[in-house]
Short mmCIF file of C-alpha atoms and ligand atoms in Angstrom, two decimals:
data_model
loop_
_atom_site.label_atom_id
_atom_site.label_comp_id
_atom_site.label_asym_id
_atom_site.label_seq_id
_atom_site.Cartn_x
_atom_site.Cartn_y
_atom_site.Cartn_z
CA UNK A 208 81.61 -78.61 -67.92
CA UNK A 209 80.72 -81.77 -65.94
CA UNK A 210 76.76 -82.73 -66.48
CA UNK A 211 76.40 -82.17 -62.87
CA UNK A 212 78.16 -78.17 -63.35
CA UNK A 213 75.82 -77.83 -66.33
CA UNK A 214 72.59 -78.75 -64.38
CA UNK A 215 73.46 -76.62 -61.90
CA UNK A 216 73.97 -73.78 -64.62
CA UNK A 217 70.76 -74.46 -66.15
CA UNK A 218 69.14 -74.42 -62.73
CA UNK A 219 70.43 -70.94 -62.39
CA UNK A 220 69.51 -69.45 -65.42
CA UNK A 221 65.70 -70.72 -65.40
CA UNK A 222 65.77 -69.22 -61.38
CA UNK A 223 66.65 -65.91 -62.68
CA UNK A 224 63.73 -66.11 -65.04
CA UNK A 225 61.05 -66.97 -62.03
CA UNK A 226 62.68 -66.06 -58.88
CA UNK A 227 61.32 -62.50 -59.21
CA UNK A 228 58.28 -63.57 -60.12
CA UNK A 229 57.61 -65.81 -57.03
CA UNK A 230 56.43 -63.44 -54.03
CA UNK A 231 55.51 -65.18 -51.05
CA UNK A 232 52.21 -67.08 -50.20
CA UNK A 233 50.43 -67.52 -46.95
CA UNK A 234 50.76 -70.97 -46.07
CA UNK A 235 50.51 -73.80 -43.29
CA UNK A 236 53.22 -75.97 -42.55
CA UNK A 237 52.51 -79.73 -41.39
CA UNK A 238 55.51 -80.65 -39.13
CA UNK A 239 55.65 -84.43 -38.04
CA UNK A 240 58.59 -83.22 -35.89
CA UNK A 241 59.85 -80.00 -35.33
CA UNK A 242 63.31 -78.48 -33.91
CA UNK A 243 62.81 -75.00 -33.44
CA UNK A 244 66.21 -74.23 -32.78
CA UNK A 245 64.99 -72.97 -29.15
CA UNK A 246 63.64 -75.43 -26.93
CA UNK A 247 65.49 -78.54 -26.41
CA UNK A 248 63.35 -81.30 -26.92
CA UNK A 249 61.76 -81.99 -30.36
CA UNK A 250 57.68 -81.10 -30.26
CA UNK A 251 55.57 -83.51 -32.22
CA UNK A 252 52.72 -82.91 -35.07
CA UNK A 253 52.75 -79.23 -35.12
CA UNK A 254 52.02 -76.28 -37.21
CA UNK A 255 53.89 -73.34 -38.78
CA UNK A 256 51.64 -70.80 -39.94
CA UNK A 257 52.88 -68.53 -42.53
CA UNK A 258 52.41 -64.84 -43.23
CA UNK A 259 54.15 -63.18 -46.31
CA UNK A 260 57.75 -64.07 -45.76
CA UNK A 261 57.30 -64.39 -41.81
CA UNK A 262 56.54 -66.98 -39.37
CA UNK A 263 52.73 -66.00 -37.87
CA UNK A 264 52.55 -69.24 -35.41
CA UNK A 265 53.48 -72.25 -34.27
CA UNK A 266 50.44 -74.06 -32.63
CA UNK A 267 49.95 -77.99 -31.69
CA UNK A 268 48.13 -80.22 -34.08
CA UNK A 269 47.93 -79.77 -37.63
CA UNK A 270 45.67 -76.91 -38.54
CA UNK A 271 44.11 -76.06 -41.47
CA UNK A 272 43.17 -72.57 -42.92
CA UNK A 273 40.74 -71.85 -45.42
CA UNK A 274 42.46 -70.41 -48.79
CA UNK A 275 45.54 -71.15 -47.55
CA UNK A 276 47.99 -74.17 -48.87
CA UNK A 277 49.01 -76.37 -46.99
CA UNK A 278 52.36 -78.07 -46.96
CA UNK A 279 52.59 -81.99 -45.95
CA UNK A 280 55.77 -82.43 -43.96
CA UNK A 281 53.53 -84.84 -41.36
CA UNK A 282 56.33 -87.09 -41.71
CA UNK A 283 59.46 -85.35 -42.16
CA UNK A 284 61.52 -83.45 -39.03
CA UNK A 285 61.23 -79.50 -39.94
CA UNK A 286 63.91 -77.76 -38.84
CA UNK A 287 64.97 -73.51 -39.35
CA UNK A 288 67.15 -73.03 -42.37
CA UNK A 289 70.73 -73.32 -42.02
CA UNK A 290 73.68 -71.13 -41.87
CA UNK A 291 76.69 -70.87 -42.58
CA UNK A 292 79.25 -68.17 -41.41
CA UNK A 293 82.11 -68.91 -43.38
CA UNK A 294 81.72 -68.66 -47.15
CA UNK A 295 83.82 -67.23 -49.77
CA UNK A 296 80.34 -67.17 -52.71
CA UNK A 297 82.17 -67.70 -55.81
CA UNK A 298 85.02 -69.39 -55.05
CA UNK A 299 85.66 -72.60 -56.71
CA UNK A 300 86.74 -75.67 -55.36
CA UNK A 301 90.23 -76.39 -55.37
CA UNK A 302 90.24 -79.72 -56.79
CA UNK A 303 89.45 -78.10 -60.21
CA UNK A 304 91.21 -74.86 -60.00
CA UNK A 305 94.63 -73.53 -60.57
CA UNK A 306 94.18 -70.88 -57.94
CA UNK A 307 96.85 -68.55 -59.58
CA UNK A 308 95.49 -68.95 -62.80
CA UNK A 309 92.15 -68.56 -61.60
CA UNK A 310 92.81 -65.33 -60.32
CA UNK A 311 94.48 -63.81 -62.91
CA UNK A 312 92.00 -64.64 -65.65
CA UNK A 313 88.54 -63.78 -63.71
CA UNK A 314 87.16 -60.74 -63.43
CA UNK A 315 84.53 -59.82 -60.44
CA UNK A 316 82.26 -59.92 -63.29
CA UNK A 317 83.04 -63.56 -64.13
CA UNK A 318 82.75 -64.10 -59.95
CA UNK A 319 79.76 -62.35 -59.91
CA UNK A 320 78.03 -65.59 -62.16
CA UNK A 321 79.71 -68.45 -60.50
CA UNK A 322 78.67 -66.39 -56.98
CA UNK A 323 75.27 -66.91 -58.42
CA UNK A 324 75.49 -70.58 -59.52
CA UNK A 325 77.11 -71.76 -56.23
CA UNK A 326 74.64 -69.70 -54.16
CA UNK A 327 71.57 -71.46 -56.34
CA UNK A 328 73.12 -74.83 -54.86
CA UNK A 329 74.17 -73.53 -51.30
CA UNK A 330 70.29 -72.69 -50.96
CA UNK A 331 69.12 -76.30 -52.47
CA UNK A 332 71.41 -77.72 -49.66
CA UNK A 333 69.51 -76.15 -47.01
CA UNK A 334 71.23 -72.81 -46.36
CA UNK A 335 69.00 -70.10 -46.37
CA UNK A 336 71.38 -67.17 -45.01
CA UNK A 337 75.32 -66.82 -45.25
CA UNK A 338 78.67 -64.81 -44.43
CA UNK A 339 81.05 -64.28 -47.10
CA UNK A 340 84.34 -63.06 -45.33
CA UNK A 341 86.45 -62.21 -48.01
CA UNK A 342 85.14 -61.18 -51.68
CA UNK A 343 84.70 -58.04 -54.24
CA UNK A 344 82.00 -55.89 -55.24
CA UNK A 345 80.21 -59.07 -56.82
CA UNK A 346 79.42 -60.21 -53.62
CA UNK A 347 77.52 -56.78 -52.87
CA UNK A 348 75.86 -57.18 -56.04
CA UNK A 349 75.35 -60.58 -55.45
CA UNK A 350 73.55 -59.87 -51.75
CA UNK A 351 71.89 -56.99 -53.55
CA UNK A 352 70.35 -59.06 -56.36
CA UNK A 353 69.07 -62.22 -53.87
CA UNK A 354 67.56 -59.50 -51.83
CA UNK A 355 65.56 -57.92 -55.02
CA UNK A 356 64.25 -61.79 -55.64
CA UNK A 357 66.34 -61.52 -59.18
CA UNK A 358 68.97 -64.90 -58.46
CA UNK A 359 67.93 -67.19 -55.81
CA UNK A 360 70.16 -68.14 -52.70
CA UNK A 361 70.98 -67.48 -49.32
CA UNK A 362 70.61 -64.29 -47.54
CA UNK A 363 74.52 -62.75 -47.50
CA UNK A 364 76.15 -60.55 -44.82
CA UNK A 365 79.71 -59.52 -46.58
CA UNK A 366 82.78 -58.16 -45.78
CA UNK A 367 84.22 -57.19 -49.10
CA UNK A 368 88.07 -57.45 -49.08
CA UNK A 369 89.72 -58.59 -45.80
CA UNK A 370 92.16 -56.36 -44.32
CA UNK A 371 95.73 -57.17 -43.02
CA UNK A 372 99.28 -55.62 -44.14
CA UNK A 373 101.14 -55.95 -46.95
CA UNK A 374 102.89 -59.44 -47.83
CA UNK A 375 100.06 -61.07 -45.54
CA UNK A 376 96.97 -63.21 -46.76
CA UNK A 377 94.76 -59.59 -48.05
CA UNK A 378 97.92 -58.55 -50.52
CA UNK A 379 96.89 -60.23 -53.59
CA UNK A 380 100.37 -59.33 -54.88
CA UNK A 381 102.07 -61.99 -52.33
CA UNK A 382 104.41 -64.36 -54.52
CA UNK A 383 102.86 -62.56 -58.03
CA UNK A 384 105.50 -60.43 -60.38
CA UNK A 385 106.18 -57.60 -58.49
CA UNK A 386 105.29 -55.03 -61.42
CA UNK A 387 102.22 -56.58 -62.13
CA UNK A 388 99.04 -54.10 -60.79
CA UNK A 389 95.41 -54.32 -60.73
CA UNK A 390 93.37 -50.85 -59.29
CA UNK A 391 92.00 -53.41 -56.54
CA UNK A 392 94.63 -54.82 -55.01
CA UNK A 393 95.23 -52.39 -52.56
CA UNK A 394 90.97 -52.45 -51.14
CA UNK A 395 92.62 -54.70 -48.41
CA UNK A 396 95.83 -53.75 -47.91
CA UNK A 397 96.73 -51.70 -44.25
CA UNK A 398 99.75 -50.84 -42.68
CA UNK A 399 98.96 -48.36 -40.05
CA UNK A 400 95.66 -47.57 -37.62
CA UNK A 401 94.87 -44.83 -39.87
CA UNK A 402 94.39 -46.69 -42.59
CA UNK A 403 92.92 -49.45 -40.85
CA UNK A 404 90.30 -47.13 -39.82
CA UNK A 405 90.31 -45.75 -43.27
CA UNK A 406 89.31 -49.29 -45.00
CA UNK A 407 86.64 -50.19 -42.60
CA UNK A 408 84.78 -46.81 -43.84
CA UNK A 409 85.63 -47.50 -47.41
CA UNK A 410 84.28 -51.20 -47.07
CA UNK A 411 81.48 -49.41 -45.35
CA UNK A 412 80.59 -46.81 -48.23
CA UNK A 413 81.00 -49.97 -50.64
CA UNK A 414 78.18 -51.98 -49.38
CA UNK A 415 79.91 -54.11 -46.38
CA UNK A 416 77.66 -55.57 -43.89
CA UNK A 417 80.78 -56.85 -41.63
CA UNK A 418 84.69 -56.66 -41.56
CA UNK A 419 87.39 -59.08 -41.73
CA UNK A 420 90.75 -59.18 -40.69
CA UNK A 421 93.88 -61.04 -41.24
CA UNK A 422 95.99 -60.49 -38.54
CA UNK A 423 98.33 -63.57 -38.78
CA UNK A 424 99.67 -65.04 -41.58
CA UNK A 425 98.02 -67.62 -43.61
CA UNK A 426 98.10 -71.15 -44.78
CA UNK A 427 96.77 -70.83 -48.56
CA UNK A 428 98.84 -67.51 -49.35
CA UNK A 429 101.52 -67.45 -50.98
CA UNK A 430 104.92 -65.50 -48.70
CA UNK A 431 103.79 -65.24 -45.15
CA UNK A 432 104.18 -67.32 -41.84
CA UNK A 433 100.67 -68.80 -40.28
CA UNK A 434 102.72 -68.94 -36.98
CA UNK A 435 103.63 -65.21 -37.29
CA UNK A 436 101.27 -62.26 -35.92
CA UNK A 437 101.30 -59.72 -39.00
CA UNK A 438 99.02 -56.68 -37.90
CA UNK A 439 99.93 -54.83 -35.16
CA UNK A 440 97.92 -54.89 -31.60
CA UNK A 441 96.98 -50.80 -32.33
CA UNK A 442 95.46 -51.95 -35.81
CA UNK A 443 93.53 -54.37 -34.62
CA UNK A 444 92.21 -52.53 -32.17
CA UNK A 445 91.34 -49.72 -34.45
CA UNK A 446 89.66 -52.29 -36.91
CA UNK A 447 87.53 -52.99 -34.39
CA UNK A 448 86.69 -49.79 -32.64
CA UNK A 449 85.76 -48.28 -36.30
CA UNK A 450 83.76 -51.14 -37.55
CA UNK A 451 81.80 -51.40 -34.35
CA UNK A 452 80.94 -47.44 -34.33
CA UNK A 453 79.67 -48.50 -37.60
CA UNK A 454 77.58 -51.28 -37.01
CA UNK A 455 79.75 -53.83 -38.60
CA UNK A 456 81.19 -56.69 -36.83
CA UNK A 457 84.81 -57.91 -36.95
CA UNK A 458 85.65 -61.90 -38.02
CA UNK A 459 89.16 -62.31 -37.46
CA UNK A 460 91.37 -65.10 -39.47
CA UNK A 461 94.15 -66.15 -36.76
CA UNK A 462 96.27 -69.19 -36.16
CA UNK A 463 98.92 -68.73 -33.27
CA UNK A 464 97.39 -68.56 -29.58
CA UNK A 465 99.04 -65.20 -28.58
CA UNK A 466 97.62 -63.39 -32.06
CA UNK A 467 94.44 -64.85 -31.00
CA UNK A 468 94.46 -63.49 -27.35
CA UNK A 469 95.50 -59.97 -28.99
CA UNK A 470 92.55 -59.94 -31.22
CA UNK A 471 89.78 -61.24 -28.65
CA UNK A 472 90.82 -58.71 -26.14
CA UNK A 473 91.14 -56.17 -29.16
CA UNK A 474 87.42 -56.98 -29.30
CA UNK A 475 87.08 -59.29 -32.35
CA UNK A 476 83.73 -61.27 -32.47
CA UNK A 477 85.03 -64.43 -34.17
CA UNK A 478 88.05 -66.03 -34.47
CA UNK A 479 88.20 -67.94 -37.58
CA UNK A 480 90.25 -71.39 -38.33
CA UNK A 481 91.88 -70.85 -34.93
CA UNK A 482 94.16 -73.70 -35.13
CA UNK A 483 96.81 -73.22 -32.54
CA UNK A 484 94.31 -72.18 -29.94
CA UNK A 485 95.19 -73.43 -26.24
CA UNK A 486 93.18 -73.98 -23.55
CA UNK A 487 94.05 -70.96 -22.17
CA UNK A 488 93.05 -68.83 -25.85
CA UNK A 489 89.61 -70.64 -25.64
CA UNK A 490 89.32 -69.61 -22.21
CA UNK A 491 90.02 -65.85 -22.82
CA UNK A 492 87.39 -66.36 -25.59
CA UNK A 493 85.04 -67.77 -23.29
CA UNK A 494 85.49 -64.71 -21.15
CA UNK A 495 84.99 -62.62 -23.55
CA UNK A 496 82.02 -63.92 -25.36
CA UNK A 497 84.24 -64.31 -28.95
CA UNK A 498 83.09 -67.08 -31.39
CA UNK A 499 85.10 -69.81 -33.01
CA UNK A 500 84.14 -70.81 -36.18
CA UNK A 501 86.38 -74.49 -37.06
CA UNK A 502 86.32 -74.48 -40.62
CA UNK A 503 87.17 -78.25 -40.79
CA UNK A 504 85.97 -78.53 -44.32
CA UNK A 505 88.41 -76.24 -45.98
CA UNK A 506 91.32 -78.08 -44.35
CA UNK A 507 90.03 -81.67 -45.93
CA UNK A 508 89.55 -79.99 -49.40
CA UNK A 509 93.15 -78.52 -49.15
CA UNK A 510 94.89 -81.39 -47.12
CA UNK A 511 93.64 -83.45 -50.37
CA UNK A 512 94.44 -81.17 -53.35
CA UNK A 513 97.89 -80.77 -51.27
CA UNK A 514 98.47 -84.19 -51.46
CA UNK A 515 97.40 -85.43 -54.83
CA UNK A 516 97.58 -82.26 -56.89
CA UNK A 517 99.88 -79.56 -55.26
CA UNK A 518 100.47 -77.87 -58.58
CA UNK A 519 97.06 -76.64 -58.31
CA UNK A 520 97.98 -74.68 -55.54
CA UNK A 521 99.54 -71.42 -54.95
CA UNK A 522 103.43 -71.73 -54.58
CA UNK A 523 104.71 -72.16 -51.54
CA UNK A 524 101.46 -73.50 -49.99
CA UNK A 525 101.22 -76.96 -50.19
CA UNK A 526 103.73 -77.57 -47.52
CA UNK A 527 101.75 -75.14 -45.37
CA UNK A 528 98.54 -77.30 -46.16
CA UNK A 529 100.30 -80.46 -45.31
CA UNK A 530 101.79 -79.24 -42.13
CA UNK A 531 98.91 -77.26 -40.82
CA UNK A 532 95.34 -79.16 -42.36
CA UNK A 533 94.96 -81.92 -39.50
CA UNK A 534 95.51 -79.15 -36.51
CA UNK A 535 91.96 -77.75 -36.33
CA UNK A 536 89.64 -81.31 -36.09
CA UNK A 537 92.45 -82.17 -33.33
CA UNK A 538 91.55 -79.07 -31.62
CA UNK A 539 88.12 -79.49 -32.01
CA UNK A 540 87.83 -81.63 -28.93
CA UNK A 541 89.58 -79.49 -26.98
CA UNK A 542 87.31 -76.09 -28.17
CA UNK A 543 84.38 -77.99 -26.96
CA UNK A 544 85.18 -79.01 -23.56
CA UNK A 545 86.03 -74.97 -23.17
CA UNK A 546 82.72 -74.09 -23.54
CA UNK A 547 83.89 -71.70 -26.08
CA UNK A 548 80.38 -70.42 -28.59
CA UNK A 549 81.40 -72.28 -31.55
CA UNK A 550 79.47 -70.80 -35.11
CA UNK A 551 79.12 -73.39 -38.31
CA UNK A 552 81.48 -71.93 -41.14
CA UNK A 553 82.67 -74.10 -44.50
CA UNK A 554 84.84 -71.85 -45.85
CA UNK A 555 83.88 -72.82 -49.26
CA UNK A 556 81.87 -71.53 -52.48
CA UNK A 557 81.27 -74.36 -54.70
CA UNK A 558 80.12 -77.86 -53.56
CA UNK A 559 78.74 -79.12 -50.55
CA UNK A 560 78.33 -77.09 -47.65
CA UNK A 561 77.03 -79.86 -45.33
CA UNK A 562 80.40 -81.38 -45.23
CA UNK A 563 80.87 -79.16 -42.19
CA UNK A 564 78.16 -81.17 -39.81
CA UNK A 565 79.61 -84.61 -40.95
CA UNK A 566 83.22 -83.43 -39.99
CA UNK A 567 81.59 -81.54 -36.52
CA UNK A 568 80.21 -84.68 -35.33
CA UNK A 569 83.16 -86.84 -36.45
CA UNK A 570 85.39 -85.47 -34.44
CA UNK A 571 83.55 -84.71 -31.41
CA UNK A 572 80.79 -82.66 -31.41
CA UNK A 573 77.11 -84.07 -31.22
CA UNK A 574 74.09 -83.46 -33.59
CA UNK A 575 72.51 -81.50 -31.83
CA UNK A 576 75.30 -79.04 -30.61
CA UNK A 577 76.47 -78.82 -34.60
CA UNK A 578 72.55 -78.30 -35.60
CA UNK A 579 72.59 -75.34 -32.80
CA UNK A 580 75.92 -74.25 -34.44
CA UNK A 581 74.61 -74.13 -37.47
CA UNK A 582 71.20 -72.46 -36.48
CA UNK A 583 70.91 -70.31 -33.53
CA UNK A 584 74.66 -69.73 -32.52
CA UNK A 585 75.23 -68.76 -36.26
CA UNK A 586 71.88 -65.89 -35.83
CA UNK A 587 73.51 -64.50 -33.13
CA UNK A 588 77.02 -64.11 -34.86
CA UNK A 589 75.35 -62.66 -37.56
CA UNK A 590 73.52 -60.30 -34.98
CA UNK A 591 70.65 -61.06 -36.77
CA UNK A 592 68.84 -63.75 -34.15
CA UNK A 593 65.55 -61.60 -34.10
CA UNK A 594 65.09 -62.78 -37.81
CA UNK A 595 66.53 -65.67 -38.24
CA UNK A 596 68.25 -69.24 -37.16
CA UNK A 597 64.88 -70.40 -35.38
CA UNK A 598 60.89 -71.19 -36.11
CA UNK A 599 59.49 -68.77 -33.79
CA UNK A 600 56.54 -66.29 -34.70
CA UNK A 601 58.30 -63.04 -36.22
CA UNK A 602 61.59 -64.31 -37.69
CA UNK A 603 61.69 -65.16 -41.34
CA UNK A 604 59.68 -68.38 -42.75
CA UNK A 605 63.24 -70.21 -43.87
CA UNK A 606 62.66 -73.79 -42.89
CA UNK A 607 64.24 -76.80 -44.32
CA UNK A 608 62.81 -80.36 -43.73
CA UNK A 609 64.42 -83.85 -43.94
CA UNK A 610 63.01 -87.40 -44.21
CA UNK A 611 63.70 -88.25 -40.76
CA UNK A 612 65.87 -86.73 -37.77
CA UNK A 613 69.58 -85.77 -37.68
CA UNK A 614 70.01 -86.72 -33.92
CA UNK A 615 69.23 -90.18 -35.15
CA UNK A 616 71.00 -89.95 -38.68
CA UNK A 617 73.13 -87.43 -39.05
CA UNK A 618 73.78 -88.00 -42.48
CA UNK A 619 70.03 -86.29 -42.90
CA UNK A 620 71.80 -82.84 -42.48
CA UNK A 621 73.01 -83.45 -46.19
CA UNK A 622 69.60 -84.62 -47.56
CA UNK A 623 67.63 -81.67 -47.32
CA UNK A 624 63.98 -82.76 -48.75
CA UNK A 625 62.51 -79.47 -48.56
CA UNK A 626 63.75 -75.57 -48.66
CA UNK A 627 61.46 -72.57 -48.10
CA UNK A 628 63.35 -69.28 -47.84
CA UNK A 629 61.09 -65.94 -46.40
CA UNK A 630 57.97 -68.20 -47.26
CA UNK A 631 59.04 -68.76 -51.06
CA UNK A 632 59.31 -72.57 -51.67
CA UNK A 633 62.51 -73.80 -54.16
CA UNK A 634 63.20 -77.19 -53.01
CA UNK A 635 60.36 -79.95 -52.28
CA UNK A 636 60.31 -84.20 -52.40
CA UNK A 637 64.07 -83.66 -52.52
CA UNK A 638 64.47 -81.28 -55.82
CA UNK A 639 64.25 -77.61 -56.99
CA UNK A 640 61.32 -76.14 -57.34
CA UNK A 641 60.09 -74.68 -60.50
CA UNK A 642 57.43 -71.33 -60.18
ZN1 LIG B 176 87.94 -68.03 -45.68
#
């Protein structure tokens, strides 16, 4: 364990002790600038006023209130928390993995505690909610236990096991021994509508906020074809139709342009990775209202570990990584000047989940379009913009501050000074925050 892993650890273990014991206090935020996430010009000197976990007010000046604390940020740009729609909780970073061996020695127990650790960090960073697309029951329990104030982190929407057919990215027995077996394996697997339908109201009964699908192939699986559409049109659709009767919305992982055209007019509400999108597939998305979310920080973990450590990887895949990796920043210019909604997702667990703006804004996008994708865009893929990805009075109090603005310095989105999450500070002058 690196002294960096270990702090981290510690970190986690004295936030179980206090989170629960940290309720919210009324307080009064002093914001030198403030983004709201709704208008589009920065206001200047302005106050948040805090209620429980919920913003009460935003007025002009900085305002005091007797018996209630205030919190100097007169010279620091306030911003709502982050988000980040693409997360797999406890996964580890692939530099220091051996992903085969990794999954065949961990338990969802043993995922449950690094979910925790990494989602300790995530939150330091500046993301106060999150979508895992693609975990076990820890995640639930996970969700269930940041909820109850026992572990600290983002808020979680999951999706439990993705679904897609057998030999595609959801079989976890792709490329394994074929008589090996685990009671699991099959939570994702589906090869006709019925049982499409039948998994979304399993995931459902299991504590599933959202669904995910597979429908193509993938790129770190072991066996299948990214190029290749796997599920068929009818299971899509039936995905989709069940999960939305339910409540639940549907992210889709898809690569080749005519799987993605099938899925958005199937009714999908994001397309993940979307790498061999055309014009014409961001179009149809554009039409239909479907998000993107880019990923472009997976690919640059992956592209890497491909290159200078493929025996890390799962067999098979490092070719895919090396052939594939570059497609989706090359894209990204091309998504943009669609018009297509584009959502903030890392696709990662452990490490730094502000890797995503730096590589946004690289190759294309500007700050303030990847702090919108990362804020309100994200709230309404979430379907959750009436509580959160804005300062407005009502949502949740989860603001994050920096020493000075993004627009300017975009570098700032990584230097988060200052966390609160549903009025609860953990992160202040640039480190946690003990209760
Ligand atoms: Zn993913």
């Amino acid at each position: 364990m690196t002294s960096t892993n270990r702090t981290a650890a510690l970190c986690g273990l004295l936030w179980l002790t206090v989170a629960a014991l940290a309720p919210a206090h009324d307080a009064v935020i002093h914001a030198g600038t403030l983004i709201d996430g709704l208008a589009s010009v920065p206001r200047q000197h302005v106050s948040i006023l805090i209620h429980d976990d919920r913003i009460a007010s935003v007025e002009p000046g900085f305002v005091t209130r007797v018996g209630v604390d205030t919190i100097d940020l007169s010279n620091a740009t306030v911003m709502p928390g982050f988000i980040d729609c693409h997360v797999h909780v406890s996964s580890k970073l692939p530099s220091r993995t051996n992903a085969i061996e990794d999954w065949l020695t961990h338990s969802d127990l043993d995922r449950a505690f690094d979910g925790a650790v990494f989602a300790s960090a995530m939150l330091q960073q500046g993301f106060t909610s999150a979508r895992d697309v693609g975990g076990g029951d820890d995640t639930v329990a996970l969700r269930n236990a940041i909820n109850a104030g026992k572990v600290p982190g983002p808020r979680l929407w999951v999706s439990l096991e993705p679904l897609g057919p057998t030999n595609g990215n959801a079989d976890p027995r792709a490329g394994l021994d074929r008589l090996l077996e685990h009671r699991d394996w099959d939570n994702g697997v589906v090869n006709t509508p019925d049982e499409a339908r039948l998994r979304v109201r399993e995931h459902k009964r299991r504590g599933a906020d959202l669904i995910k699908m597979l429908p193509s192939g993938g790129i770190a699986s072991s066996g299948d074809d990214p190029r290749q559409q796997l599920m068929t049109n009818e299971e899509m659709r039936v995905t989709v139709e069940t999960a939305h009767a339910l409540g639940m919305k549907v992210a889709a992982h898809i690569y080749p342009a005519d799987a993605i055209e099938n899925a958005v007019r199937a009714g999908v509400d994001s397309v993940e990775h979307g790498s061999f999108a055309t014009a014409q597939t961001f179009a149809l998305m554009k039409e239909h209202g479907t998000y993107l979310v880019p990923t472009l920080t997976v690919y640059d973990l992956y592209y890497d570990v491909a290159t200078h450590h493929p025996e890390l990887l799962k067999p098979g895949t490092p070719e895919k990584e090396i052939a594939n990796d570059l497609l989706p920043k090359r894209n990204l210019a091309l998504a943009i000047r669609s018009g297509v909604k584009i959502a903030y997702g890392s696709d990662t667990g452990e490490g730094d989940h502000s890797m995503e703006f730096r590589l946004l804004i690289a190759n294309g996008m500007t700050p303030d379009d990847a702090f919108i994708a990362a804020t309100r865009n994200a709230a309404d893929l979430l379907g959750a913009s009436d509580r959160i990805g804005a300062i407005e009075p009502g949502r949740y109090a989860d603001i994050v501050a920096t020493a000075s603005g993004p627009r300017q310095d975009p570098a700032q989105f990584g230097q988060v000074e200052f966390v609160m999450k549903g009025g609860v500070v953990y992160r202040q002058h640039g480190a946690p925050v003990a209760h």
